[in-house]
Short mmCIF file of C-alpha atoms in Angstrom, two decimals:
data_model
loop_
_atom_site.label_atom_id
_atom_site.label_comp_id
_atom_site.label_asym_id
_atom_site.label_seq_id
_atom_site.Cartn_x
_atom_site.Cartn_y
_atom_site.Cartn_z
CA MET U 205 -11.14 -69.19 -32.45
CA ASN U 206 -9.81 -71.68 -35.01
CA VAL U 207 -10.37 -71.73 -38.77
CA LEU U 208 -11.86 -74.92 -40.24
CA VAL U 209 -12.62 -75.56 -43.92
CA VAL U 210 -14.61 -78.38 -45.49
CA SER U 211 -14.10 -78.47 -49.25
CA VAL U 212 -15.75 -80.51 -51.99
CA SER U 213 -14.16 -79.70 -55.34
CA HIS U 214 -13.26 -80.97 -58.78
CA ARG U 215 -10.21 -82.52 -57.13
CA THR U 216 -12.24 -84.71 -54.76
CA ALA U 217 -15.69 -85.30 -56.25
CA PRO U 218 -17.40 -86.20 -59.55
CA MET U 219 -19.61 -83.66 -61.28
CA HIS U 220 -22.89 -85.17 -60.07
CA ILE U 221 -21.81 -84.54 -56.46
CA LEU U 222 -20.70 -80.99 -57.30
CA SER U 223 -24.02 -80.41 -59.08
CA ALA U 224 -25.94 -81.53 -55.99
CA LEU U 225 -23.91 -79.16 -53.82
CA ALA U 226 -24.11 -76.10 -56.12
CA MET U 227 -25.80 -73.17 -54.34
CA ASP U 228 -26.98 -69.73 -55.25
CA ALA U 229 -26.85 -66.80 -52.80
CA ALA U 230 -30.18 -67.68 -51.18
CA GLU U 231 -29.19 -71.29 -50.62
CA SER U 232 -25.80 -70.22 -49.27
CA ALA U 233 -27.56 -67.90 -46.81
CA LYS U 234 -29.74 -70.79 -45.64
CA LEU U 235 -26.68 -72.97 -45.04
CA LEU U 236 -24.93 -70.14 -43.20
CA ASP U 237 -27.87 -69.83 -40.85
CA ALA U 238 -27.96 -73.58 -40.26
CA VAL U 239 -24.28 -74.04 -39.37
CA THR U 240 -24.06 -70.95 -37.17
CA GLN U 241 -26.86 -72.31 -34.98
CA SER U 242 -24.26 -74.71 -33.61
CA GLU U 243 -22.55 -74.00 -30.30
CA PHE U 244 -19.26 -74.96 -31.97
CA ILE U 245 -19.38 -72.43 -34.80
CA ALA U 246 -19.16 -68.67 -34.29
CA GLU U 247 -18.60 -67.52 -37.89
CA ALA U 248 -19.22 -69.02 -41.32
CA LEU U 249 -18.81 -68.37 -45.05
CA VAL U 250 -19.92 -70.50 -48.02
CA LEU U 251 -18.09 -70.44 -51.35
CA SER U 252 -19.96 -72.24 -54.14
CA THR U 253 -18.69 -72.12 -57.74
CA CYS U 254 -18.90 -74.34 -60.81
CA ASN U 255 -16.15 -76.62 -59.51
CA ARG U 256 -16.28 -76.33 -55.73
CA THR U 257 -18.47 -75.88 -52.68
CA GLU U 258 -16.63 -74.98 -49.49
CA VAL U 259 -17.65 -74.01 -45.98
CA TYR U 260 -15.25 -71.87 -43.94
CA VAL U 261 -15.95 -71.49 -40.22
CA ALA U 262 -14.43 -70.06 -37.07
CA SER U 263 -14.93 -72.91 -34.64
CA THR U 264 -14.31 -73.61 -30.97
CA ARG U 265 -14.16 -77.38 -31.50
CA PHE U 266 -12.65 -79.18 -34.50
CA HIS U 267 -14.70 -82.37 -34.42
CA GLY U 268 -17.89 -80.66 -33.34
CA GLY U 269 -17.61 -78.06 -36.11
CA LEU U 270 -16.72 -80.68 -38.72
CA GLU U 271 -19.71 -82.84 -37.87
CA VAL U 272 -22.09 -79.89 -38.11
CA ILE U 273 -20.76 -78.80 -41.52
CA VAL U 274 -20.95 -82.28 -43.06
CA THR U 275 -24.43 -82.86 -41.65
CA GLU U 276 -25.84 -79.59 -42.95
CA LEU U 277 -24.10 -79.86 -46.34
CA ALA U 278 -25.47 -83.36 -46.86
CA ALA U 279 -28.96 -82.25 -45.90
CA MET U 280 -28.84 -79.29 -48.32
CA ALA U 281 -27.68 -81.53 -51.17
CA GLY U 282 -29.95 -84.46 -50.42
CA LEU U 283 -26.97 -86.77 -49.95
CA ALA U 284 -26.14 -89.36 -47.32
CA GLU U 285 -23.51 -88.08 -44.91
CA SER U 286 -21.36 -91.15 -45.54
CA ASP U 287 -21.44 -90.53 -49.30
CA LEU U 288 -20.52 -86.86 -48.89
CA SER U 289 -17.71 -87.52 -46.42
CA ASP U 290 -15.87 -89.61 -49.00
CA HIS U 291 -15.52 -86.50 -51.18
CA CYS U 292 -14.56 -83.92 -48.54
CA SER U 293 -11.17 -82.37 -47.96
CA VAL U 294 -10.69 -80.87 -44.51
CA PHE U 295 -8.26 -78.06 -43.66
CA TYR U 296 -7.54 -76.67 -40.21
CA GLU U 297 -5.76 -73.56 -38.95
CA GLU U 298 -2.60 -72.83 -40.98
CA ALA U 299 -3.63 -75.37 -43.64
CA ALA U 300 -7.02 -73.65 -43.83
CA VAL U 301 -5.39 -70.25 -44.32
CA GLN U 302 -3.17 -71.63 -47.05
CA HIS U 303 -6.11 -73.29 -48.80
CA GLY U 304 -8.14 -70.07 -48.70
CA PHE U 305 -5.28 -68.07 -50.20
CA MET U 306 -4.67 -70.72 -52.88
CA VAL U 307 -8.34 -70.66 -53.84
CA ALA U 308 -8.50 -66.86 -54.04
CA GLY U 309 -5.35 -66.85 -56.14
CA GLY U 310 -6.86 -69.30 -58.63
CA LEU U 311 -4.20 -71.87 -57.77
CA ASP U 312 -6.69 -74.55 -56.76
CA SER U 313 -8.87 -74.03 -59.83
CA ALA U 314 -9.29 -76.38 -62.78
CA VAL U 315 -7.36 -73.76 -64.77
CA ALA U 316 -4.52 -72.47 -62.60
CA GLY U 317 -4.52 -68.70 -62.26
CA GLU U 318 -8.10 -68.20 -63.47
CA HIS U 319 -9.41 -64.75 -62.63
CA GLN U 320 -13.11 -65.37 -62.08
CA ILE U 321 -12.63 -67.04 -58.70
CA LEU U 322 -11.58 -63.75 -57.10
CA GLY U 323 -14.96 -62.19 -57.85
CA GLN U 324 -16.69 -65.31 -56.56
CA VAL U 325 -14.76 -65.11 -53.29
CA ARG U 326 -15.70 -61.44 -52.97
CA LYS U 327 -19.37 -62.29 -53.56
CA ALA U 328 -19.25 -65.07 -50.94
CA LEU U 329 -17.82 -62.62 -48.42
CA THR U 330 -20.55 -60.11 -49.24
CA VAL U 331 -23.29 -62.72 -48.73
CA ALA U 332 -21.84 -63.78 -45.37
CA GLN U 333 -21.51 -60.16 -44.27
CA GLY U 334 -25.13 -59.55 -45.25
CA GLU U 335 -26.23 -62.55 -43.20
CA GLY U 336 -24.18 -61.41 -40.22
CA THR U 337 -22.16 -64.64 -40.04
CA ILE U 338 -18.75 -63.00 -40.44
CA GLY U 339 -16.71 -61.84 -37.45
CA THR U 340 -13.15 -60.74 -36.88
CA THR U 341 -11.57 -64.14 -37.64
CA LEU U 342 -13.05 -64.85 -41.08
CA ASN U 343 -13.22 -61.21 -42.08
CA ALA U 344 -9.47 -60.88 -41.54
CA LEU U 345 -8.87 -64.14 -43.43
CA PHE U 346 -10.93 -63.21 -46.47
CA GLN U 347 -9.89 -59.59 -46.69
CA GLN U 348 -6.33 -60.85 -46.85
CA ALA U 349 -7.30 -63.65 -49.27
CA LEU U 350 -8.70 -61.05 -51.66
CA ARG U 351 -5.46 -59.07 -51.47
CA VAL U 352 -3.44 -62.24 -52.08
CA GLY U 353 -5.60 -63.12 -55.07
CA LYS U 354 -5.09 -59.67 -56.50
CA ARG U 355 -1.34 -59.97 -56.02
CA VAL U 356 -1.29 -63.30 -57.86
CA GLN U 357 -3.16 -61.69 -60.75
CA THR U 358 -0.99 -58.61 -61.02
CA GLU U 359 2.45 -59.74 -59.86
CA THR U 360 2.92 -63.26 -61.23
CA SER U 361 3.14 -64.68 -64.73
CA ILE U 362 0.35 -67.16 -64.03
CA GLY U 363 -2.00 -64.32 -63.10
CA SER U 364 -1.08 -62.12 -66.02
CA ALA U 365 -2.04 -64.93 -68.43
CA GLY U 366 -5.70 -64.02 -67.86
CA ARG U 367 -6.96 -67.60 -67.89
CA SER U 368 -10.56 -68.67 -67.45
CA LEU U 369 -12.50 -71.90 -67.77
CA VAL U 370 -14.08 -70.47 -70.91
CA SER U 371 -10.79 -69.63 -72.60
CA ALA U 372 -9.37 -73.03 -71.63
CA ALA U 373 -12.38 -74.82 -73.12
CA ALA U 374 -12.20 -72.70 -76.28
CA ASP U 375 -8.49 -73.44 -76.63
CA VAL U 376 -9.11 -77.19 -76.33
CA LEU U 377 -11.66 -76.94 -79.15
CA GLY U 378 -9.26 -74.86 -81.26
CA LEU U 379 -11.44 -71.75 -81.11
CA ASP U 380 -8.60 -69.27 -80.82
CA ASP U 381 -9.89 -67.19 -83.74
CA LEU U 382 -13.65 -66.66 -84.02
CA THR U 383 -13.55 -63.85 -86.57
CA GLY U 384 -16.71 -63.85 -88.64
CA ARG U 385 -18.30 -66.71 -86.71
CA SER U 386 -21.56 -66.42 -84.79
CA VAL U 387 -21.43 -67.35 -81.10
CA THR U 388 -24.52 -67.70 -78.94
CA VAL U 389 -24.03 -67.32 -75.20
CA VAL U 390 -26.87 -68.77 -73.12
CA GLY U 391 -27.08 -67.12 -69.72
CA ALA U 392 -26.13 -63.72 -68.35
CA GLY U 393 -24.41 -64.48 -65.05
CA SER U 394 -20.73 -64.15 -64.22
CA MET U 395 -19.64 -67.20 -66.21
CA ALA U 396 -21.74 -66.15 -69.20
CA ALA U 397 -20.17 -62.70 -69.02
CA VAL U 398 -16.71 -64.28 -69.24
CA ALA U 399 -17.92 -66.36 -72.20
CA ALA U 400 -19.33 -63.32 -74.01
CA HIS U 401 -16.16 -61.30 -73.47
CA THR U 402 -13.95 -64.22 -74.56
CA ALA U 403 -15.97 -64.74 -77.76
CA ALA U 404 -16.04 -61.01 -78.56
CA ASP U 405 -12.31 -60.63 -77.92
CA ARG U 406 -11.66 -63.46 -80.38
CA GLY U 407 -13.64 -61.69 -83.10
CA ALA U 408 -17.05 -63.40 -82.89
CA ASP U 409 -20.47 -61.93 -83.53
CA VAL U 410 -22.07 -62.52 -80.11
CA THR U 411 -25.72 -63.11 -79.31
CA VAL U 412 -26.74 -63.33 -75.65
CA VAL U 413 -29.85 -65.34 -74.76
CA ASN U 414 -31.28 -65.26 -71.26
CA ARG U 415 -34.57 -65.76 -69.41
CA THR U 416 -34.36 -62.23 -68.03
CA PHE U 417 -34.12 -60.25 -71.24
CA ALA U 418 -32.92 -57.05 -69.54
CA LYS U 419 -29.82 -58.88 -68.28
CA ALA U 420 -29.17 -60.24 -71.76
CA GLU U 421 -29.42 -56.71 -73.17
CA ARG U 422 -26.95 -55.32 -70.62
CA LEU U 423 -24.36 -58.00 -71.32
CA ALA U 424 -24.83 -57.76 -75.09
CA GLU U 425 -24.36 -54.00 -74.99
CA ILE U 426 -21.10 -54.36 -73.07
CA VAL U 427 -19.59 -56.78 -75.62
CA GLY U 428 -21.08 -55.13 -78.69
CA GLY U 429 -23.46 -58.00 -79.45
CA SER U 430 -27.19 -58.55 -79.67
CA ALA U 431 -29.71 -59.95 -77.17
CA ARG U 432 -32.62 -62.34 -77.56
CA PRO U 433 -35.16 -63.80 -75.09
CA MET U 434 -34.92 -67.46 -74.08
CA ASP U 435 -38.14 -68.50 -75.81
CA VAL U 436 -36.59 -67.88 -79.24
CA LEU U 437 -33.44 -69.93 -78.55
CA PRO U 438 -34.33 -72.53 -81.24
CA SER U 439 -34.45 -69.87 -83.95
CA VAL U 440 -31.19 -68.30 -82.67
CA LEU U 441 -29.43 -71.68 -82.86
CA ALA U 442 -30.48 -71.93 -86.49
CA SER U 443 -27.84 -69.30 -87.29
CA THR U 444 -25.23 -70.19 -84.66
CA ASP U 445 -21.76 -71.65 -85.29
CA VAL U 446 -20.57 -71.96 -81.68
CA LEU U 447 -22.72 -72.39 -78.57
CA MET U 448 -21.52 -71.39 -75.10
CA SER U 449 -24.03 -72.30 -72.40
CA CYS U 450 -23.52 -71.21 -68.80
CA THR U 451 -26.92 -71.27 -67.07
CA GLY U 452 -26.69 -74.22 -64.68
CA ALA U 453 -29.75 -74.08 -62.47
CA LEU U 454 -31.98 -72.21 -64.97
CA GLY U 455 -33.30 -75.47 -66.36
CA VAL U 456 -31.87 -75.29 -69.89
CA HIS U 457 -31.16 -78.80 -71.16
CA LEU U 458 -30.40 -79.11 -74.84
CA MET U 459 -30.73 -82.53 -76.49
CA PRO U 460 -29.39 -83.81 -79.84
CA GLU U 461 -32.69 -82.97 -81.56
CA ASP U 462 -32.24 -79.33 -80.51
CA ILE U 463 -28.88 -79.18 -82.29
CA ALA U 464 -29.35 -81.56 -85.22
CA ALA U 465 -30.84 -79.11 -87.72
CA THR U 466 -28.53 -76.23 -86.78
CA PRO U 467 -25.04 -75.22 -87.99
CA VAL U 468 -23.68 -75.56 -84.42
CA ARG U 469 -20.50 -77.64 -84.43
CA GLU U 470 -18.65 -76.59 -81.26
CA ILE U 471 -20.36 -76.46 -77.87
CA ILE U 472 -18.90 -75.22 -74.60
CA ASP U 473 -21.13 -76.19 -71.68
CA LEU U 474 -20.04 -74.69 -68.35
CA GLY U 475 -23.37 -75.10 -66.59
CA LEU U 476 -23.59 -76.90 -63.27
CA PRO U 477 -25.66 -79.02 -63.58
CA PRO U 478 -24.89 -79.37 -67.32
CA ASP U 479 -27.00 -77.50 -69.86
CA VAL U 480 -26.26 -79.77 -72.81
CA SER U 481 -26.65 -83.54 -73.07
CA VAL U 482 -23.42 -85.40 -73.90
CA ASP U 483 -25.46 -87.25 -76.51
CA VAL U 484 -25.08 -84.27 -78.84
CA GLU U 485 -21.69 -85.66 -79.81
CA GLN U 486 -23.51 -88.44 -81.64
CA LEU U 487 -24.31 -85.81 -84.27
CA PRO U 488 -21.86 -85.62 -87.20
CA GLY U 489 -19.09 -83.08 -86.64
CA VAL U 490 -20.36 -81.82 -83.26
CA ARG U 491 -17.77 -81.42 -80.50
CA LEU U 492 -18.67 -80.79 -76.86
CA MET U 493 -16.47 -79.49 -74.05
CA ASN U 494 -18.12 -79.46 -70.62
CA LEU U 495 -16.86 -79.02 -67.06
CA ASP U 496 -16.44 -82.72 -66.45
CA ARG U 497 -14.23 -83.20 -69.50
CA LEU U 498 -12.32 -79.98 -69.01
CA VAL U 499 -11.42 -80.96 -65.45
CA SER U 500 -10.71 -84.65 -65.98
CA GLU U 501 -9.34 -84.98 -69.50
CA HIS U 502 -7.28 -81.91 -70.28
CA ALA U 503 -4.03 -80.84 -68.64
CA ASP U 504 -3.72 -77.36 -67.27
CA PRO U 505 -1.66 -75.19 -69.63
CA ALA U 506 0.20 -73.44 -66.80
CA THR U 507 3.93 -74.16 -66.64
CA GLU U 508 5.70 -75.39 -63.52
CA ALA U 509 7.61 -72.10 -63.32
CA GLN U 510 4.39 -70.07 -63.44
CA VAL U 511 2.77 -72.19 -60.73
CA GLU U 512 5.85 -72.08 -58.52
CA SER U 513 6.15 -68.28 -58.71
CA ALA U 514 2.54 -67.94 -57.58
CA ASN U 515 2.92 -70.62 -54.91
CA GLN U 516 5.95 -68.84 -53.49
CA LEU U 517 3.97 -65.62 -53.16
CA VAL U 518 1.14 -67.47 -51.41
CA ARG U 519 3.50 -69.27 -49.02
CA GLN U 520 5.01 -65.97 -47.90
CA GLU U 521 1.56 -64.43 -47.44
CA VAL U 522 0.46 -67.43 -45.38
CA SER U 523 3.54 -67.20 -43.20
CA ASP U 524 3.01 -63.49 -42.57
CA PHE U 525 -0.71 -63.88 -41.87
CA VAL U 526 -0.25 -66.80 -39.49
CA ALA U 527 2.48 -64.92 -37.62
CA LEU U 528 0.14 -61.97 -37.15
CA ARG U 529 -2.60 -64.31 -35.90
CA ARG U 530 -0.25 -65.90 -33.38
CA ALA U 531 0.87 -62.52 -32.11
CA ALA U 532 -2.73 -61.35 -31.92
CA ALA U 533 -3.68 -64.45 -29.95
CA VAL U 534 -1.31 -63.51 -27.13
CA THR U 535 -2.30 -59.83 -27.17
CA PRO U 536 -5.32 -60.15 -24.79
CA THR U 537 -3.07 -61.79 -22.20
CA VAL U 538 -0.47 -59.04 -22.62
CA VAL U 539 -3.18 -56.39 -22.19
CA ALA U 540 -4.49 -58.22 -19.12
CA LEU U 541 -0.98 -58.28 -17.66
CA ARG U 542 -0.60 -54.53 -18.14
CA SER U 543 -4.03 -54.06 -16.60
CA LEU U 544 -2.87 -56.08 -13.60
CA GLY U 545 0.18 -53.83 -13.31
CA ASN U 546 -2.04 -50.74 -13.34
CA ASN U 547 -4.29 -52.23 -10.68
CA VAL U 548 -1.30 -52.92 -8.42
CA LEU U 549 -0.13 -49.36 -9.04
CA GLU U 550 -3.47 -47.84 -7.99
CA LEU U 551 -3.64 -49.95 -4.83
CA GLU U 552 -0.15 -48.83 -3.82
CA HIS U 553 -1.07 -45.21 -4.48
CA GLN U 554 -4.01 -45.50 -2.14
CA ARG U 555 -1.80 -47.01 0.59
CA LEU U 556 0.75 -44.22 0.09
CA ARG U 557 -1.98 -41.58 0.58
CA GLN U 558 -3.01 -43.21 3.82
CA ARG U 559 0.50 -43.65 5.19
CA LEU U 560 1.85 -40.25 4.15
CA PRO U 561 -1.11 -37.88 4.37
CA GLY U 562 1.17 -34.87 4.56
CA LEU U 563 2.44 -35.18 0.98
CA GLU U 564 1.54 -32.37 -1.35
CA ASP U 565 -0.36 -33.24 -4.54
CA ALA U 566 2.65 -32.44 -6.74
CA GLN U 567 4.87 -34.74 -4.67
CA TYR U 568 2.27 -37.48 -4.72
CA GLU U 569 1.88 -37.20 -8.50
CA GLU U 570 5.67 -37.33 -9.03
CA ILE U 571 5.89 -40.55 -6.99
CA ARG U 572 2.90 -41.95 -8.88
CA GLN U 573 4.48 -41.27 -12.27
CA SER U 574 7.81 -42.76 -11.15
CA MET U 575 6.06 -45.96 -10.10
CA ARG U 576 4.20 -46.11 -13.41
CA ARG U 577 7.45 -45.76 -15.34
CA VAL U 578 9.00 -48.58 -13.32
CA ILE U 579 6.08 -50.89 -14.11
CA GLU U 580 6.10 -49.98 -17.79
CA LYS U 581 9.84 -50.57 -18.09
CA LEU U 582 9.62 -53.90 -16.29
CA LEU U 583 6.79 -55.13 -18.54
CA HIS U 584 7.87 -53.63 -21.87
CA GLN U 585 10.61 -56.01 -22.99
CA PRO U 586 8.92 -59.21 -21.76
CA THR U 587 5.69 -58.34 -23.57
CA VAL U 588 7.52 -57.39 -26.77
CA ASN U 589 9.49 -60.63 -26.64
CA VAL U 590 6.48 -62.81 -25.94
CA LYS U 591 4.67 -61.39 -28.99
CA LYS U 592 7.71 -62.08 -31.16
CA ALA U 593 8.04 -65.60 -29.78
CA ALA U 594 4.35 -66.32 -30.28
CA ALA U 595 4.51 -65.09 -33.88
CA SER U 596 7.40 -67.36 -34.78
CA SER U 597 6.43 -70.61 -33.06
CA THR U 598 3.46 -72.93 -32.61
CA ASP U 599 5.30 -75.28 -30.26
CA TYR U 600 4.58 -73.41 -27.06
CA ASP U 601 1.57 -71.64 -25.54
CA TYR U 602 3.10 -68.31 -24.52
CA ALA U 603 -0.22 -66.83 -23.49
CA ARG U 604 -0.74 -69.65 -21.01
CA ALA U 605 2.79 -69.20 -19.69
CA LEU U 606 2.06 -65.55 -18.94
CA ARG U 607 -1.21 -66.44 -17.23
CA ASP U 608 0.54 -69.03 -15.06
CA LEU U 609 3.58 -66.90 -14.20
CA PHE U 610 1.57 -63.84 -13.17
CA ALA U 611 -1.52 -65.69 -11.86
CA LEU U 612 -3.73 -63.83 -14.33
CA ASP U 613 -7.43 -64.47 -13.99
CA GLN U 614 -8.79 -66.04 -17.20
CA ALA U 615 -11.91 -63.91 -16.79
CA LEU U 616 -9.75 -60.79 -17.07
CA VAL U 617 -8.19 -62.11 -20.30
CA ASP U 618 -11.60 -63.00 -21.72
CA ALA U 619 -12.90 -59.52 -20.87
CA VAL U 620 -10.09 -58.01 -22.95
CA ARG U 621 -11.20 -60.16 -25.92
CA GLU U 622 -14.75 -58.83 -25.79
CA PRO U 623 -15.49 -56.49 -28.73
#
């Protein structure tokens, strides 16, 4: 089973395409069900964040799997397949593994090394597990991706910087010190939680506004702020210095007239689709930083040395993981070969019983064990070597060589693969 990834991200698509592709857990589950109906796709996972939507599958056919993914993605987003294809990046096998590890490590994010992506990857895995679309191939890939992401965070300088889209946007606006300033965070999801923590850590008085008031209360309590329901947002803005909006699909859309009579001067809009109209910058002194501008106009603050240290870690993890996959791929054939050896052994034992009926049981068992040891010794080194060779090279199909040399029945190999 081969790993195939179709990615649409801030690197390949404008924000209106990313907005059309943004999915919540329910929509991701619907897409998972659609793609796994295909005969070409055995497993699937959907990762949808504020700057990417990606479909990971375990596929039996590259072109067949790719066509299914693009078709279903386009249908979900209401886009023409030709329009979507122009914005897709496609990764296959080792390149797919590397991409998955880079994503989990925050190295493919708008802000290199950002931490939030790891939680989003974990959530995507949980959704796919709940839908029953994860098997051994993608489960192994994403369990390892989570470990790689954690290593990047804890073992490299780029991870220890603790970056996030929120902190990057705040830095661009010069909001490094918010002591004594009032910050309103609209939303209570994962991005809003990062915004609330960032504002509180920089000394702000935080107010959380959300449609579900209980969620606003929980987040406000965690950061030591206050909570208000969404229907009083206009009155909250009347005493707000900085607005951070992170709702996306909740339908908040603030216009210049909503800001004009307020003290709000800096706005961070990380909603997808956007929560705040760009026209607010027509107001005197108002500055807006949204996802589109953060991605396209502002350089990532990570240094080349930081990025390279993290990339080196990922490259080694990819190499190790791919080697294990290659060795595992030949394992069913090795097991089938040993099974063939045992079958030959049992047949010869039966013949020995018939030809030498006078042997005592102890004598028979001693001969039987001697024959078993001979077979095991003959097969041990070749099977060890073939696993090593398969792990270190993609240029030769060692499993096929074993099948051809020993005339192994493919059905026997396939039976070993059965869970």
